[in-house]
Short mmCIF file of C-alpha atoms in Angstrom, two decimals:
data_model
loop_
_atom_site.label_atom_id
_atom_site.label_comp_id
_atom_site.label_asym_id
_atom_site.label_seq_id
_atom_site.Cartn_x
_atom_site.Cartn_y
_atom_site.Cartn_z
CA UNK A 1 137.97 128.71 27.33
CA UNK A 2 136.79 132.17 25.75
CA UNK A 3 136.04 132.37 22.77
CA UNK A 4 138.82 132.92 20.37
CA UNK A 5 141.30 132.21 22.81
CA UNK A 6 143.77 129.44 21.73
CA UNK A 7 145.12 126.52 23.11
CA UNK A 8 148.54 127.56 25.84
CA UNK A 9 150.35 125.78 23.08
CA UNK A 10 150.06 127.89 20.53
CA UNK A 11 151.61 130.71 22.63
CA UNK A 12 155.35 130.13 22.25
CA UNK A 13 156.54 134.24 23.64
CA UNK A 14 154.89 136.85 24.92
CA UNK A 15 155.76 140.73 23.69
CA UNK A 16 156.60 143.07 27.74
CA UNK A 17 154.67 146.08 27.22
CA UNK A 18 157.64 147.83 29.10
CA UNK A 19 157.56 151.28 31.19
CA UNK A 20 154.58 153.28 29.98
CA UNK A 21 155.57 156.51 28.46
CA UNK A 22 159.27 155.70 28.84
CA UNK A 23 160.12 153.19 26.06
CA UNK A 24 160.10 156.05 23.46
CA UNK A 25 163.75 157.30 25.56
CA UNK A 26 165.13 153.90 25.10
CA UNK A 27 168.86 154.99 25.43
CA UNK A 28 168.37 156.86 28.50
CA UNK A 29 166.51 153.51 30.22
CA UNK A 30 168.67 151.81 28.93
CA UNK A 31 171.43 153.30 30.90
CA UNK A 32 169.92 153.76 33.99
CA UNK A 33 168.70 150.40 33.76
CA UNK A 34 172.46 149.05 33.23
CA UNK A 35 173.85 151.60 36.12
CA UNK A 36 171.17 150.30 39.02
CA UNK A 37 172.19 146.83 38.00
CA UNK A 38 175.83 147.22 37.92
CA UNK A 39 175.73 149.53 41.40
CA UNK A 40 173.22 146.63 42.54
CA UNK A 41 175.43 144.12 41.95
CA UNK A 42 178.83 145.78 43.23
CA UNK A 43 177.08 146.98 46.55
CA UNK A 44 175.61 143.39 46.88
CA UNK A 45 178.94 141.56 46.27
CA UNK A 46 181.22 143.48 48.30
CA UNK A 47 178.40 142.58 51.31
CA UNK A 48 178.50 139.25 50.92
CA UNK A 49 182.36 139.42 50.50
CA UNK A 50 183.36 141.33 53.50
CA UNK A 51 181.09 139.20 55.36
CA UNK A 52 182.37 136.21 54.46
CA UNK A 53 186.18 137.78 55.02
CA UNK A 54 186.47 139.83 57.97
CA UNK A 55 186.58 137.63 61.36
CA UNK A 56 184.60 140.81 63.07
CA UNK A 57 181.49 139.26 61.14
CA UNK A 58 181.17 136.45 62.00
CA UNK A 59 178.01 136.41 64.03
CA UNK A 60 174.27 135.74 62.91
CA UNK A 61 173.23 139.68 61.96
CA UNK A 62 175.76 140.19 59.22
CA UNK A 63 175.47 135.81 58.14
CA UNK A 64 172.13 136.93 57.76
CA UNK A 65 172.59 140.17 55.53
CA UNK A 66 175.19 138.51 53.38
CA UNK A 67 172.10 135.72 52.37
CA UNK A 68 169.76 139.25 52.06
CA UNK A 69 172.81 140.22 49.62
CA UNK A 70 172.82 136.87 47.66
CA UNK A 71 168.78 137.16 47.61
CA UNK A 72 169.13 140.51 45.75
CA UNK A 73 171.55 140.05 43.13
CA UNK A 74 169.64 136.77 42.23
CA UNK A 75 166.56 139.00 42.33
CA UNK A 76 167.75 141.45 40.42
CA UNK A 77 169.36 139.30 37.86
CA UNK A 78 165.88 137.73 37.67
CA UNK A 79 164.49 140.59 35.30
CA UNK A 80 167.43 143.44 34.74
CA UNK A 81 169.29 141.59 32.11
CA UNK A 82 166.63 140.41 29.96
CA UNK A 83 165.21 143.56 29.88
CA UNK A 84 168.74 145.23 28.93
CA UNK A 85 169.51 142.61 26.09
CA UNK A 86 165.78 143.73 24.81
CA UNK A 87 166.69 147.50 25.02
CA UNK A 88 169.95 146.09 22.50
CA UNK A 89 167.80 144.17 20.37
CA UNK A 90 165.12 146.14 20.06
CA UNK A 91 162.48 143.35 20.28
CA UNK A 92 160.47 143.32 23.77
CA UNK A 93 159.87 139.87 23.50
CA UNK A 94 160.20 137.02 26.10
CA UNK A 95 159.98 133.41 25.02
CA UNK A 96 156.75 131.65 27.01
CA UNK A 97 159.16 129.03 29.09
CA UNK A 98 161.18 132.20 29.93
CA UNK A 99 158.16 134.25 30.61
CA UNK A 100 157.22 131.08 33.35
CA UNK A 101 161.24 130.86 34.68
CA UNK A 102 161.11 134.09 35.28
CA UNK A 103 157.63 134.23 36.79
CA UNK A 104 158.66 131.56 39.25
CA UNK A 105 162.14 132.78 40.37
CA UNK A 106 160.84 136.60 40.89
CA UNK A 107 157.81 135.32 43.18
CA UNK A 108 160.21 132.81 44.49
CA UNK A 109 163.03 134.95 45.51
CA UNK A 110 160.61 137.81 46.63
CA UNK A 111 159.19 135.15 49.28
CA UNK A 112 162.71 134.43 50.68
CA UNK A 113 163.61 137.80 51.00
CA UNK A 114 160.22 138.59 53.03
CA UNK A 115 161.08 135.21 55.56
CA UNK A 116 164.22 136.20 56.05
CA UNK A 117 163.43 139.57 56.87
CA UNK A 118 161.38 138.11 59.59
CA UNK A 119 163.98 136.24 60.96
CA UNK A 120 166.71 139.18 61.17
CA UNK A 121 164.03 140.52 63.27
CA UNK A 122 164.03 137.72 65.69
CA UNK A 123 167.46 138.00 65.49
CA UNK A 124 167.79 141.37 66.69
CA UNK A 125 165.17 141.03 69.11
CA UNK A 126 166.81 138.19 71.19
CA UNK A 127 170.23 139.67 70.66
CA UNK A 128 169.08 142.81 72.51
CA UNK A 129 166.15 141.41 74.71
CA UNK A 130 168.13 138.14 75.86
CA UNK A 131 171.77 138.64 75.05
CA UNK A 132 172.88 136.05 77.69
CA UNK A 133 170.81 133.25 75.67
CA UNK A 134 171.27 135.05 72.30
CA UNK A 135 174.69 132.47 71.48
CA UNK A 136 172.70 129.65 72.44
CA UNK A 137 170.06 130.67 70.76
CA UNK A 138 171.50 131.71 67.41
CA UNK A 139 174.18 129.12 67.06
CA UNK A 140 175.61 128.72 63.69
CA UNK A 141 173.71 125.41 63.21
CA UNK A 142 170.83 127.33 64.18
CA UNK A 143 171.53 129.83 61.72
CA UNK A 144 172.50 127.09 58.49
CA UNK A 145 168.90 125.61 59.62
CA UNK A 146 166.89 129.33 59.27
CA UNK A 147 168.53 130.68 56.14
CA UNK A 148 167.75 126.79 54.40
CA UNK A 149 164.07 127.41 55.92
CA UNK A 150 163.44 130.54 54.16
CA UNK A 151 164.89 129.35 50.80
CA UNK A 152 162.56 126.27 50.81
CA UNK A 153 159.29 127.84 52.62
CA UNK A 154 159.66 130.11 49.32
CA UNK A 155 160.68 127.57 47.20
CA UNK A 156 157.51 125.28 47.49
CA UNK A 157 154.47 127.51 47.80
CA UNK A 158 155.66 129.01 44.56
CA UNK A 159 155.61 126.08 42.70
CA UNK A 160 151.59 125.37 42.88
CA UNK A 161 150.64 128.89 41.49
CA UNK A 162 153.08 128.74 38.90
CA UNK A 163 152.25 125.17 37.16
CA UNK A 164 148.61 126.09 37.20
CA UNK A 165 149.64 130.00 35.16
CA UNK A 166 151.86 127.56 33.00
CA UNK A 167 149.02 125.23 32.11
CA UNK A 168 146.72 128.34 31.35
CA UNK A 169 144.68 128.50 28.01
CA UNK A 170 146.34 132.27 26.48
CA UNK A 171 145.10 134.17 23.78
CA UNK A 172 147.52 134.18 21.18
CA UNK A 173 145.71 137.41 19.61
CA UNK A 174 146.99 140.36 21.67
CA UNK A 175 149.50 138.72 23.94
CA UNK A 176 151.37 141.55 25.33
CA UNK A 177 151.87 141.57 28.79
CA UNK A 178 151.27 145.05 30.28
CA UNK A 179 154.42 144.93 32.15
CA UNK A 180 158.23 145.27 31.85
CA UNK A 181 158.04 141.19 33.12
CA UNK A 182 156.13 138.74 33.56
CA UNK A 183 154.23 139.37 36.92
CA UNK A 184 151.38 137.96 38.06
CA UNK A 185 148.15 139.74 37.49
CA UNK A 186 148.94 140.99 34.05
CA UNK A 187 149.94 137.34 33.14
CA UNK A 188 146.41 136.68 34.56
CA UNK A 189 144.92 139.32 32.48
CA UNK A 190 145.57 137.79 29.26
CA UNK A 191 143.86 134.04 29.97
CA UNK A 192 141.39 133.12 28.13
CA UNK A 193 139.63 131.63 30.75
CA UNK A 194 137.96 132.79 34.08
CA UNK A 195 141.26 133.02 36.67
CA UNK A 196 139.21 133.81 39.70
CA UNK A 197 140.07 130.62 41.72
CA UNK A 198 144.10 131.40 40.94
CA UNK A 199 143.65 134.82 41.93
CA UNK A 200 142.26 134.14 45.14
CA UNK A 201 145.17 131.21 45.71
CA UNK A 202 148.08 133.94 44.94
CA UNK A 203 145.83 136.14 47.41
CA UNK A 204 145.72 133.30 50.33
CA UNK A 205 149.23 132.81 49.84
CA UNK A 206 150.66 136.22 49.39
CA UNK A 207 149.10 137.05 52.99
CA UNK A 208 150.23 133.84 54.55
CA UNK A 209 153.95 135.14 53.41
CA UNK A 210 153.87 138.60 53.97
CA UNK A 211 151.14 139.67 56.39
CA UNK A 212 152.45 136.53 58.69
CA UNK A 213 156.31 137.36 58.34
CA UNK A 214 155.42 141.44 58.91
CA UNK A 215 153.36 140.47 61.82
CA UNK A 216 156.53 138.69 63.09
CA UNK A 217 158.44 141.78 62.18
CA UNK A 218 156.09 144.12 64.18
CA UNK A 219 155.61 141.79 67.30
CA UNK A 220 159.73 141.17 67.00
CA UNK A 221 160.31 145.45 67.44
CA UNK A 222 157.67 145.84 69.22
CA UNK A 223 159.17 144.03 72.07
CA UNK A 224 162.98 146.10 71.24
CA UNK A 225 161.04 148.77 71.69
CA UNK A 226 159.72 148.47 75.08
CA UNK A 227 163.38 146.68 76.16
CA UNK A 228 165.12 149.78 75.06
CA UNK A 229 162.78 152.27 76.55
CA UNK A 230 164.09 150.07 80.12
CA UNK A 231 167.86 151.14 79.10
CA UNK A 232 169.13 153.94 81.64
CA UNK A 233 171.62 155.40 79.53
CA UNK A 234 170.90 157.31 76.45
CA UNK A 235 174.01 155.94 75.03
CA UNK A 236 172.76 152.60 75.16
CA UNK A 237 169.06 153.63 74.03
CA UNK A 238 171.49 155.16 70.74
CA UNK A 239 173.32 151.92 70.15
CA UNK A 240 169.67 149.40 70.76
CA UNK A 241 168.02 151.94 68.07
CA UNK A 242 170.88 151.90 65.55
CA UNK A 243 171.38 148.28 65.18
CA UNK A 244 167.83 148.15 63.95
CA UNK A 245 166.69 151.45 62.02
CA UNK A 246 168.51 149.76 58.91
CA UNK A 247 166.76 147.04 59.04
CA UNK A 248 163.61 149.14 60.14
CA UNK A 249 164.23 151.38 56.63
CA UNK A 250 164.50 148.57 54.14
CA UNK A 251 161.21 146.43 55.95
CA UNK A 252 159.21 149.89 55.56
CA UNK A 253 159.74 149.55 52.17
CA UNK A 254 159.76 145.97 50.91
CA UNK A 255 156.49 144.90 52.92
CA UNK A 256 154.51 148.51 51.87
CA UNK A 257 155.12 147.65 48.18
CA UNK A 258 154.51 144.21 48.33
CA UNK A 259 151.11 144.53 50.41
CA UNK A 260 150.03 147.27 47.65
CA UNK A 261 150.58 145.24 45.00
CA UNK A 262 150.09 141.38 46.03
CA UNK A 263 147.78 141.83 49.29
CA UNK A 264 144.53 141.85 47.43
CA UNK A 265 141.74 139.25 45.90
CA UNK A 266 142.37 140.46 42.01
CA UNK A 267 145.43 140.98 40.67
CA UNK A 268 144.41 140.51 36.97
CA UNK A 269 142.21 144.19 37.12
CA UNK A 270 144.49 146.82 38.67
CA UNK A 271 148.18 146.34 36.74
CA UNK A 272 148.02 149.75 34.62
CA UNK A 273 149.26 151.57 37.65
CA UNK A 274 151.19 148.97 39.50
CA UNK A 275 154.65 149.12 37.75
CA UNK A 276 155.79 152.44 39.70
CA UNK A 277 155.56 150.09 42.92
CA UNK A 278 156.77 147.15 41.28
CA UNK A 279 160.07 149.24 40.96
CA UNK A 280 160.80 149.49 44.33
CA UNK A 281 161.47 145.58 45.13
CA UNK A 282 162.92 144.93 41.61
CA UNK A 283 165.41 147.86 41.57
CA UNK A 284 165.13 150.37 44.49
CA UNK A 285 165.13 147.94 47.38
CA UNK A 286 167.74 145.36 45.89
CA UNK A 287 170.54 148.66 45.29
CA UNK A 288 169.72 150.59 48.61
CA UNK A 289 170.02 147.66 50.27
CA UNK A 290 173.94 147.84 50.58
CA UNK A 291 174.19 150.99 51.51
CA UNK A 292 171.94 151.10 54.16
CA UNK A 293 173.52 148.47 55.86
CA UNK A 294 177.12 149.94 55.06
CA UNK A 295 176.47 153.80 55.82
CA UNK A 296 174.85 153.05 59.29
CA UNK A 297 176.89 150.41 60.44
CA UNK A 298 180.33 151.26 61.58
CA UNK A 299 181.98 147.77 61.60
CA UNK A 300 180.44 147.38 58.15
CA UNK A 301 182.23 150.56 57.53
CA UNK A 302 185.46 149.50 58.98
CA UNK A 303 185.70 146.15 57.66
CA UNK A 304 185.27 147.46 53.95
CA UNK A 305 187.92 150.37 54.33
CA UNK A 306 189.77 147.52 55.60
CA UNK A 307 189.27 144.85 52.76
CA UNK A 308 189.96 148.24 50.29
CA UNK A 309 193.69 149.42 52.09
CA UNK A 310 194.27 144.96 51.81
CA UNK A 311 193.41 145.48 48.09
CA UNK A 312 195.35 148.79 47.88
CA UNK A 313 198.64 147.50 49.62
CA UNK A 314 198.70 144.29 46.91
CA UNK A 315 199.10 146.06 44.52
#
């Protein structure tokens, strides 16, 4: 242990350093904070809802972006509303076991979200490259079996990293985490011992996740690529390419964020200028997310005007 660092007991909360430069306007974040999370959450339900309603949804794409939905309100809720009830309080504290919950859920989630991304690119790829197989292959057992996959393959690797950051030695002198949560390198940074082995764990296992399910991504639309390019009609090269440039939009910027900021041996020495990125899985990606998918699908579209006139006409 460093010197004058104390035992991980003696740490019982941590003080979030918050958005450099931006906690001074604390009314203002506070409201655009509560805004993206209550547009986050509306887009996100109303997915998952007219997904689960409308008969014309029923197949594996849209089972699929209703669990994406579920993946970002749950990420979302993750960090949004204890950051709001500090903005209330005034106090930018987070309790150590909360600090750890909320460490493991975010890194958790995050993983989920990048696994099941890979496998709505499979999904696409065999429902345009072998469409006569594609109800075999996607069944809705199959389906059940893929979405529990991703939950669990994110659920265990998790779990390692995070006893051995709970079981670190923390200085109790200083402990402000230079961060608006508790992510992982500037939890690192205040250890008071050396973290190198940890670091280069998270760094093993951060490429396993997202360099292997990107790689499926790429070799997944690769292959749409060249099937579409074999389509005749332009009309059909139209429909092949809008299925997927959703889906293309929200990859591009989930995996470029993640890779910046998780994709590399130390974590603990490069977190001053991470939080811009950090803001596009916690809050940009989890509220476009709905809209994408909405705006540039037309039986989205259809089945929510649909689900609104329902609501309309009841009452």
């Amino acid at each position: 242990m460093a010197p004058g660092g104390n035992q991980r007991g003696d740490v019982t909360e941590f003080t979030l350093a918050g958005f450099p430069n931006l906690n001074s306007t604390r009314v203002e974040l506070f409201s655009v904070l509560l805004l993206v999370y209550l547009l986050t959450l509306t887009g996100n339900v109303l997915i998952v809802g007219v997904v689960r309603a409308d008969t014309r949804l029923q197949n594996p794409m849209y089972f699929f972006l209703g669990k994406l939905s579920c993946l970002e309100i749950l990420l979302t809720s993750v960090i949004i509303p204890k950051m709001l009830s500090n903005f209330l309080s005034g106090k930018y504290t987070i309790s150590f076991a909360a600090c750890i919950t909320q460490f493991y859920f975010y890194f958790f989630l995050l993983a989920s979200e990048f696994l099941l991304l890979a496998f709505m690119s499979v999904d696409r790829y065999l429902a345009i490259c072998h469409p006569l197989h594609y109800p075999l292959l996607m069944s809705g057992a199959v389906c059940f079996r893929v979405a529990l996959a991703c939950w669990m393959w994110g659920l265990l690797p998790v779990l390692g990293p995070t006893v051995a950051v709970a079981l670190l030695p923390f200085c109790k002198q200083g402990a402000v985490v230079q961060h608006f949560f508790c992510d992982s390198g500037p939890l690192l940074r205040l250890a008071g011992t050396n973290t190198k082995k940890l670091e280069e764990t998270d760094f093993v296992l951060a490429s396993l996740v997202i360099v292997s399910s990107l790689m499926i991504t790429v070799v997944s639309y690769g292959h749409i690529v060249l099937a579409v390019v074999c389509i005749p009609s332009t009309s059909g090269h139209q429909k092949a390419f809008s299925a997927c440039t959703s889906h293309l939009m929200l990859v591009t910027l989930s995996y470029g964020s993640a890779i910046f900021l998780y994709v590399q041996p130390s974590q603990s020495g490069s977190v001053d200028a991470n939080w811009e990125v950090t803001v596009i899985t916690t809050f940009v990606t989890p509220l476009l997310n709905p809209f994408i998918y909405a705006l540039s699908n037309e039986r989205v579209k259809e089945a929510l005007k649909d689900m609104f006139r329902k609501v309309v006409a009841d009452f």
